[in-house]
Short mmCIF file of C-alpha atoms and ligand atoms in Angstrom, two decimals:
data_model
loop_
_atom_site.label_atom_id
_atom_site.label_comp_id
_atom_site.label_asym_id
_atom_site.label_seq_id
_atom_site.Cartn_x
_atom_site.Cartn_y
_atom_site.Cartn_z
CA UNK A 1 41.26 -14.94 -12.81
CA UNK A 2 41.48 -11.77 -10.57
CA UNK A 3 40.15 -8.06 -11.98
CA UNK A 4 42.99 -6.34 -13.23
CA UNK A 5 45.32 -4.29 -10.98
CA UNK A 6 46.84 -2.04 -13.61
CA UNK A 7 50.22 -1.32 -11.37
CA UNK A 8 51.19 -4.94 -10.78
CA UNK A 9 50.21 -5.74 -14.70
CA UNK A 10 52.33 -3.10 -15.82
CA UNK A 11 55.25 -4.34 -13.56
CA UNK A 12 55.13 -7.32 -14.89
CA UNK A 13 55.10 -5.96 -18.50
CA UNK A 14 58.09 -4.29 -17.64
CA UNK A 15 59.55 -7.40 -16.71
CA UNK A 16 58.97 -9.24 -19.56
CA UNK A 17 60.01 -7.04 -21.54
CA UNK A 18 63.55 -6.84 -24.28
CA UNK A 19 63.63 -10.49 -24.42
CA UNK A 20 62.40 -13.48 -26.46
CA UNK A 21 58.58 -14.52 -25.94
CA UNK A 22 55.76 -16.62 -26.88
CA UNK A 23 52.76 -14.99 -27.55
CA UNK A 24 48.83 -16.44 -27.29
CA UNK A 25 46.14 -13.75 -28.61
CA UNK A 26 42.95 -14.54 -29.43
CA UNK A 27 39.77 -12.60 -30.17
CA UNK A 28 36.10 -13.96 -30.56
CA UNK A 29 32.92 -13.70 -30.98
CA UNK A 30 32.25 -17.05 -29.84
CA UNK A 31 31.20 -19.68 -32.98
CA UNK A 32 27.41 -19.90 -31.59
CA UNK A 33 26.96 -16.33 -32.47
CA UNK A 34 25.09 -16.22 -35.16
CA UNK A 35 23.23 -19.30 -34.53
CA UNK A 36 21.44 -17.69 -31.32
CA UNK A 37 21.54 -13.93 -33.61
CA UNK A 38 21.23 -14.17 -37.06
CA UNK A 39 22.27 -10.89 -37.36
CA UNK A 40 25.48 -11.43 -35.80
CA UNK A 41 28.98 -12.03 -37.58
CA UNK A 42 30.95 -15.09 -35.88
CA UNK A 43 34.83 -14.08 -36.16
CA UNK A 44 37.61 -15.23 -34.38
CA UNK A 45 41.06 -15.44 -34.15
CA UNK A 46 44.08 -17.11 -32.34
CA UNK A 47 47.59 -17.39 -32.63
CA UNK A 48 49.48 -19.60 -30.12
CA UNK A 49 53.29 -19.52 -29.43
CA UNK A 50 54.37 -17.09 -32.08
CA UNK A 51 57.59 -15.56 -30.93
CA UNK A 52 57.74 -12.17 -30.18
CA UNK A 53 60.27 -9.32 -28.28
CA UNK A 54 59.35 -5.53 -26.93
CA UNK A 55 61.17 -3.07 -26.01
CA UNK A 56 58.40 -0.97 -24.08
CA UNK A 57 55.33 -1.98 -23.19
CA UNK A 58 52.31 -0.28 -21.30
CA UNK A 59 48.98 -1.03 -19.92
CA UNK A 60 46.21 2.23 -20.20
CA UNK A 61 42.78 3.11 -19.43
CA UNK A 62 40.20 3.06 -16.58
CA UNK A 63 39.17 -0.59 -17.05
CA UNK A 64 38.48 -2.01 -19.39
CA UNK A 65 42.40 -1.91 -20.49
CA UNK A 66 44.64 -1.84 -23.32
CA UNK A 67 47.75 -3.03 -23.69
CA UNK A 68 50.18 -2.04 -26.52
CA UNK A 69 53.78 -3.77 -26.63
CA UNK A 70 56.17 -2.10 -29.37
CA UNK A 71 58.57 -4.18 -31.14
CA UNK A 72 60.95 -3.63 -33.66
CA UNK A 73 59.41 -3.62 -36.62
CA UNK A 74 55.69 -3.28 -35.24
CA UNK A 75 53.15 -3.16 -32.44
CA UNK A 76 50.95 -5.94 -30.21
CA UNK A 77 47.54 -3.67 -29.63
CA UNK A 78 45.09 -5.56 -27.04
CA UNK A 79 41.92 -3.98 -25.99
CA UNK A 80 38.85 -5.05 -23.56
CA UNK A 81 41.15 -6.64 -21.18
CA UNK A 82 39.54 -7.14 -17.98
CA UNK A 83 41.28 -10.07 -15.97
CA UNK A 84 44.67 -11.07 -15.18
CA UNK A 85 45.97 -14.08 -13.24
CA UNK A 86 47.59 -12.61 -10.11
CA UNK A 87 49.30 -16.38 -8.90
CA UNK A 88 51.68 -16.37 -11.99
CA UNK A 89 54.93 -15.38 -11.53
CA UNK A 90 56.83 -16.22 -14.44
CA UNK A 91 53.88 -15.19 -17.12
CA UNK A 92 50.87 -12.73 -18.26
CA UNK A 93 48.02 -14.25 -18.77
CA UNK A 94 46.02 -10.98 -19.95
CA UNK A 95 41.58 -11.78 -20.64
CA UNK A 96 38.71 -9.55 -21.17
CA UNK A 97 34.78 -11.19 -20.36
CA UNK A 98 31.96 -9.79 -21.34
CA UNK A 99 28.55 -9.36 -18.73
CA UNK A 100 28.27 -13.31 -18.61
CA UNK A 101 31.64 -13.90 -17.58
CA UNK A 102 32.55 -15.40 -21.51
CA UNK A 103 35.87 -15.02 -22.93
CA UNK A 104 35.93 -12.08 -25.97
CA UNK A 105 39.78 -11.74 -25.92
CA UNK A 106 43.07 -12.77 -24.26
CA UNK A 107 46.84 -11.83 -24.29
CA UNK A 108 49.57 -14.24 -22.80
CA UNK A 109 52.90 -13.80 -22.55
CA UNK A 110 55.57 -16.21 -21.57
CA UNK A 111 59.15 -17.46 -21.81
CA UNK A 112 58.31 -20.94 -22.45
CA UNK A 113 55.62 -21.81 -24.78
CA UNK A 114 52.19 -22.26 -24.18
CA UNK B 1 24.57 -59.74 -25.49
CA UNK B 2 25.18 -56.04 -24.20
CA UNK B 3 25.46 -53.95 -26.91
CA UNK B 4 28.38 -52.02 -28.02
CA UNK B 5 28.10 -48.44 -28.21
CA UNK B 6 30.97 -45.75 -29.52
CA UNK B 7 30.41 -41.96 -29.03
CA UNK B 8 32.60 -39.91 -31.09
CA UNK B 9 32.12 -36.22 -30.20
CA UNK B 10 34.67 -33.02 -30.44
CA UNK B 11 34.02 -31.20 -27.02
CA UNK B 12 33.92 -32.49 -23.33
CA UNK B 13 29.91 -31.38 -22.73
CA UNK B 14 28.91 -32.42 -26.39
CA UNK B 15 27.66 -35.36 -25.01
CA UNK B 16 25.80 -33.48 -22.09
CA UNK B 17 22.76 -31.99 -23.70
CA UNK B 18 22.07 -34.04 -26.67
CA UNK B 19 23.07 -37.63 -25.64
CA UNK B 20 23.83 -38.19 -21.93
CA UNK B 21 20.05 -39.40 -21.03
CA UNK B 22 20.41 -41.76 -23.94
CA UNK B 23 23.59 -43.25 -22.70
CA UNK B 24 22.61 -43.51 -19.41
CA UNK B 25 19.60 -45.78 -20.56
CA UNK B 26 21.45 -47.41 -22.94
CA UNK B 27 23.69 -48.35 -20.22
CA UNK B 28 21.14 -49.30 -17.29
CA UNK B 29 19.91 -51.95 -20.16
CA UNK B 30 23.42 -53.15 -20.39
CA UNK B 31 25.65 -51.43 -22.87
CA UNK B 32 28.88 -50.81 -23.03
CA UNK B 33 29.89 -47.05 -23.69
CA UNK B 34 33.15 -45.79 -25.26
CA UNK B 35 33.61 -41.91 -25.57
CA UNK B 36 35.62 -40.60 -27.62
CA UNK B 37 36.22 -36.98 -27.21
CA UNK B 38 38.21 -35.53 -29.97
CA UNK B 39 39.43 -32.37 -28.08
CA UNK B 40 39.92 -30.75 -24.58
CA UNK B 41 37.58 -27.88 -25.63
CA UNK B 42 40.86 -25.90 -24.62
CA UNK B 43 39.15 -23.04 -26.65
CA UNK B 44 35.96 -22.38 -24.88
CA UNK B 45 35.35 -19.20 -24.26
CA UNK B 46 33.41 -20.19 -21.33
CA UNK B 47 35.84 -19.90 -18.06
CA UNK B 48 32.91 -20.20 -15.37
CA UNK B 49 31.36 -17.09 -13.76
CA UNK B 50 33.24 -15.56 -11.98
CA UNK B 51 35.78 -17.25 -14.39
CA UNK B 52 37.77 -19.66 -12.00
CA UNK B 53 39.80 -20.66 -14.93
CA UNK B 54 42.10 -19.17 -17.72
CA UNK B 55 43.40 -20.00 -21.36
CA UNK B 56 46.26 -22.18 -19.82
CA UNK B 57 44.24 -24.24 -17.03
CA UNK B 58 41.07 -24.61 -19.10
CA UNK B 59 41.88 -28.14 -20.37
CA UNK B 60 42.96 -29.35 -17.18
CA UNK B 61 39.28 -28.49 -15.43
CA UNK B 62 37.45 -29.34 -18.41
CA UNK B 63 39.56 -32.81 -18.29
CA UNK B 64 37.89 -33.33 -15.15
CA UNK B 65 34.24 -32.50 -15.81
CA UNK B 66 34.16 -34.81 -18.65
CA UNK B 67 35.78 -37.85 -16.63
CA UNK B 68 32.72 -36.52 -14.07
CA UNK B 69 29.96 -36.22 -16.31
CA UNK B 70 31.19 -39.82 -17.68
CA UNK B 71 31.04 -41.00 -14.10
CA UNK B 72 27.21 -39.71 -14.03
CA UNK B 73 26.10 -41.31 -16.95
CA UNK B 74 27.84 -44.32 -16.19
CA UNK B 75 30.21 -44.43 -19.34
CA UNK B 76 32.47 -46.99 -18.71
CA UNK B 77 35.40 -46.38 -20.87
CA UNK B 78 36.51 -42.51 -22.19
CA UNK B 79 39.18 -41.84 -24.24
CA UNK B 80 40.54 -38.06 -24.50
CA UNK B 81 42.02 -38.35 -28.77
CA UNK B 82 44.37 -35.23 -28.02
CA UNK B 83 42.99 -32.86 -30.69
CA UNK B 84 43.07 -29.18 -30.64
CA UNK B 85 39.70 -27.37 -30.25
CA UNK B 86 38.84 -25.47 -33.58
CA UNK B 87 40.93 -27.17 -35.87
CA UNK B 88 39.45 -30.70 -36.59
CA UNK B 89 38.33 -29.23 -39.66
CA UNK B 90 42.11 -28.18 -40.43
CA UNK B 91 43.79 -31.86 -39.80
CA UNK B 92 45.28 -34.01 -41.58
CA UNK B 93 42.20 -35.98 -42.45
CA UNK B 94 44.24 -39.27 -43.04
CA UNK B 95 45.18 -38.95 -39.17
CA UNK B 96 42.07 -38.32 -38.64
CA UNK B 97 40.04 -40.57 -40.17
CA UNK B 98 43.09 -43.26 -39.08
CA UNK B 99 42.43 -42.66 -35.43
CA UNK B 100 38.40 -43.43 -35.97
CA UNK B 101 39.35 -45.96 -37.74
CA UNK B 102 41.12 -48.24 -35.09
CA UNK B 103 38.54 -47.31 -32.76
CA UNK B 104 36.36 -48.84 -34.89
CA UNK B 105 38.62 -51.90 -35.40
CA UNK B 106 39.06 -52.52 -31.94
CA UNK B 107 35.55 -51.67 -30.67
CA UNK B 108 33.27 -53.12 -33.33
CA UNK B 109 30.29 -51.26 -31.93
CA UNK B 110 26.80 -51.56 -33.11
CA UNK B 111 26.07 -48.52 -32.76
CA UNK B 112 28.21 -44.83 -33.24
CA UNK B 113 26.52 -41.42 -32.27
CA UNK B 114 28.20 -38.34 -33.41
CA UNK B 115 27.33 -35.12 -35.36
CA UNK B 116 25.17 -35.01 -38.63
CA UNK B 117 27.62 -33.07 -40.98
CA UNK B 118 26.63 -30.06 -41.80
CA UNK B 119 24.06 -29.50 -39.38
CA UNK B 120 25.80 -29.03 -36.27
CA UNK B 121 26.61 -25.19 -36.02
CA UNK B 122 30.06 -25.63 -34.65
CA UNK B 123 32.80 -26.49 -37.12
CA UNK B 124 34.53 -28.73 -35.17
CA UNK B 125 30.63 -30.44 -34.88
CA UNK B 126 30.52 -30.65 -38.18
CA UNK B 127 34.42 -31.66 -39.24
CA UNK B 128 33.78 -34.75 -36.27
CA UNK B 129 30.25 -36.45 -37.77
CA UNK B 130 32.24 -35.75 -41.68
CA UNK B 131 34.82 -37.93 -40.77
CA UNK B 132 32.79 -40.68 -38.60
CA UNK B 133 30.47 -40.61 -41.93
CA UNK B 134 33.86 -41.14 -44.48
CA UNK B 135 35.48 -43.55 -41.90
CA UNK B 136 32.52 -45.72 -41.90
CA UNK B 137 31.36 -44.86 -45.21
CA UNK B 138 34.62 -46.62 -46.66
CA UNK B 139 33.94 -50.23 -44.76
CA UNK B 140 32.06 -52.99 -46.55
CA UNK B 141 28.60 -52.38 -46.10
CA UNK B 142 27.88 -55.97 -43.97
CA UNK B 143 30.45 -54.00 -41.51
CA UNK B 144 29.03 -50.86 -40.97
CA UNK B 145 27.48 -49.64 -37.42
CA UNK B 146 24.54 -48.39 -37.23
CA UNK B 147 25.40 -44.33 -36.82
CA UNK B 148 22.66 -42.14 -35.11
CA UNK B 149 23.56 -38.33 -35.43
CA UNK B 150 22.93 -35.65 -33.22
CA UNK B 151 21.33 -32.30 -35.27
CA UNK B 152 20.64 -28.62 -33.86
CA UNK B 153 21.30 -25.90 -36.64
CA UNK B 154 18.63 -23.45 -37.26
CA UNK B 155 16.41 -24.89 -40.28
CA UNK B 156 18.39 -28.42 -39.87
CA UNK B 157 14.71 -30.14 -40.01
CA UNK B 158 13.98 -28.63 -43.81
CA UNK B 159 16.99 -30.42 -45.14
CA UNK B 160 17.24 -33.71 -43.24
CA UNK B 161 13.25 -34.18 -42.06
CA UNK B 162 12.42 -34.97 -38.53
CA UNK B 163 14.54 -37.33 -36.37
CA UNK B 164 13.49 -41.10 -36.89
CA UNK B 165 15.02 -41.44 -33.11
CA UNK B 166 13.17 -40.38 -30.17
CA UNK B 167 14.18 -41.14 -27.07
CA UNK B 168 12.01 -40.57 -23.71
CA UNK B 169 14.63 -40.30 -21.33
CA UNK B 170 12.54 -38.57 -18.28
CA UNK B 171 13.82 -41.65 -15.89
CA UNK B 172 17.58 -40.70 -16.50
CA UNK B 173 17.14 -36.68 -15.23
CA UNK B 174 19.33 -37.56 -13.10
CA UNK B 175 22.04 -39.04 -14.54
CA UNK B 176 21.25 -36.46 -17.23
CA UNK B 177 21.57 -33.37 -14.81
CA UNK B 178 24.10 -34.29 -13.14
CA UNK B 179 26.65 -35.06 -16.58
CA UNK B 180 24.93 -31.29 -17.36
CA UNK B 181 26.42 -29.67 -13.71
CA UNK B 182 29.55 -31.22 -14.16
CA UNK B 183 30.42 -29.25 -17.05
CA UNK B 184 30.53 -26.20 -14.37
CA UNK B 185 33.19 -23.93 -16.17
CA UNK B 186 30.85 -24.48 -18.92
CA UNK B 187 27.13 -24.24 -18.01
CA UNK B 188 26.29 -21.62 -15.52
CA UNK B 189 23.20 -22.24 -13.64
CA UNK B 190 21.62 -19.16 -14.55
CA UNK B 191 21.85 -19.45 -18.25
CA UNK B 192 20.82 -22.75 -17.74
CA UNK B 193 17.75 -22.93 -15.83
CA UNK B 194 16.75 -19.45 -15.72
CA UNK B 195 17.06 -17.50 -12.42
CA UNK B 196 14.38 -19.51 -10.25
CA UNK B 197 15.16 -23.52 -9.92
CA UNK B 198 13.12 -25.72 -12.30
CA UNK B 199 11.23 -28.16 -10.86
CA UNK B 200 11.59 -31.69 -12.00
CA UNK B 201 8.35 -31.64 -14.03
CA UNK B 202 10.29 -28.81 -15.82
CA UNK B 203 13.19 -30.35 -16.10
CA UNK B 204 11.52 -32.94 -17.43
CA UNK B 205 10.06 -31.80 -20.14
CA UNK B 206 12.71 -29.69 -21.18
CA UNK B 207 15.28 -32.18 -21.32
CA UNK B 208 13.36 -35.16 -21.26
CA UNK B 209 13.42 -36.36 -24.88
CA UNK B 210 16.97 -36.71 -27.05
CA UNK B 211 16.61 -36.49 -31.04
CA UNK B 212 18.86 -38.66 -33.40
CA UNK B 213 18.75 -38.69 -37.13
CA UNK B 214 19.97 -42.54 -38.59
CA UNK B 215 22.58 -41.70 -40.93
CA UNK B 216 21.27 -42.96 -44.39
CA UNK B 217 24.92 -43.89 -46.33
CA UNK B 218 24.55 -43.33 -50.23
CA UNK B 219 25.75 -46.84 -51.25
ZN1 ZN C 301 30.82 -28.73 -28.92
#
């Protein structure tokens, strides 16, 4: 995984977009979380190959990013993205790492599924 | 005769820190080792640092650092069961259990080290040593392996006393580092040894011991 490069990210957004998708989002915390920091909440969450469509999609901030894809009926709303993989050419694969270089969340589009 | 040994763990690195020194002693005296690693660990959030890897290629590396770590303990025979990471505890327990189950039939170990339910911190820990304890719980007593379980939750020792297995493992470091470094997407060196090297008197006594709990069946 590369560091974002929000002009080639949103190209390919635009790409992808107004056509049928598979989706993979997933947020978390990471299920050791509490047992290193009691005081800590372990959540996650993942959903893999859902099918999804947008009609407009964009990719904002200074880095970390967000990424918000509007469908028909509804929005996709990532945020703490900070990695992309630059030697795809058919997909998105969309991450954010924390300090240590660990996964917190992750947004993947493609046409076939995952 | 060599004894007969089956590992039944969720995650490729399971075996790393809790077991590997054991295994690789077990197998300098002779045994024959069967891993059975329920999942690719395709979840971990872990992609090394910088991450070299992504949510799609994750299983792929982590496919090869457990065939490498297996290669540094000496594990002779690994099987990869095709599970998803995070959902053992979410499957169909009958294929589940069905899977152990003809491992166990064609393996007849002596010995099985997994989890100890409940006391495991990760759910798919947990899910792994419940169904190793129902598969085996179900056979005729005369049948039953031996089952040694690995425990590491906060407070684990109130519940389930001390481990009745201690194993000094300081002469298999080696074997024992090495299964840890394969596991690079995994473990980085920093948050694994601290930001100077250890030296092997460290190491040592850091990693040189491996607790295991017998599993005491109800009837
Ligand atoms: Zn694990």
């Amino acid at each position: 995984m590369q560091l974002i490069i929000q002009e080639e990210v949103q190209r390919k957004i635009d790409e992808l977009k107004d056509q049928a998708l598979y989706i993979h989002m997933e947020m978390t915390t990471g299920a050791y979380a509490a047992h290193f920091d009691t005081s800590k909440h372990p959540a996650a969450n993942f959903i893999t190959n859902a099918q999804i469509r947008y009609s407009h999609g964009s990719i904002a901030g200074v880095g970390p990013y967000r990424v918000g894809l509007k469908m028909e009926n509804g929005w996709v709303y990532t945020e703490g993205l900070t990695h992309w993989e630059e030697t795809e050419t058919e997909r998105l694969l969309l991450a954010g790492h924390d300090l240590q270089g660990k996964l917190v969340v992750c947004l993947q589009l493609s046409r076939k599924p995952f | 005769m060599n004894q007969r040994i089956l590992v039944i763990l969720p995650h490729p690195d399971d075996e790393a820190f809790g077991a590997s020194g054991t295994l690789a002693k077990y197998i300098h005296n002779g045994a024959q080792v069967t891993y059975a690693c329920l999942t690719l660990g395709e979840m971990g959030r872990n992609m090394g640092f910088p991450p070299f890897a992504n949510r799609v290629t994750l299983p792929e590396f982590r496919k090869k650092e457990l065939e490498e770590a297996c290669e540094a303990i000496g594990i002779q025979d690994v099987r990869m069961l095709g599970f998803h990471d995070k959902t053992i505890e979410f499957e169909d327990p009958q294929l589940l259990d069905g899977r152990i189950d003809d491992l166990l039939e064609e393996l007849n170990p002596s010995l099985v080290i997994t989890f100890y339910p409940g006391h495991a911190v990760h759910p798919d820990h947990d899910a792994t040593g419940a169904a190793v304890i129902r598969t085996i719980g179900r056979l005729p007593k005369d049948r039953r392996p031996v089952v040694h379980c690995i425990a590491f939750a906060n407070n684990h020792e109130q519940v389930i006393g001390k481990a009745d297995i201690i194993n000094d493992v300081k002469d298999f470091m080696t074997q024992k580092m090495a299964a840890i470094g394969a596991h690079r997407s995994q473990f980085q060196a920093a948050e694994l040894v601290g930001s100077k090297k250890l030296k092997d008197k460290e190491i040592a006594e850091r990693f040189g011991t491996e607790r295991f709990w017998t599993y005491k069946f109800d009837s």
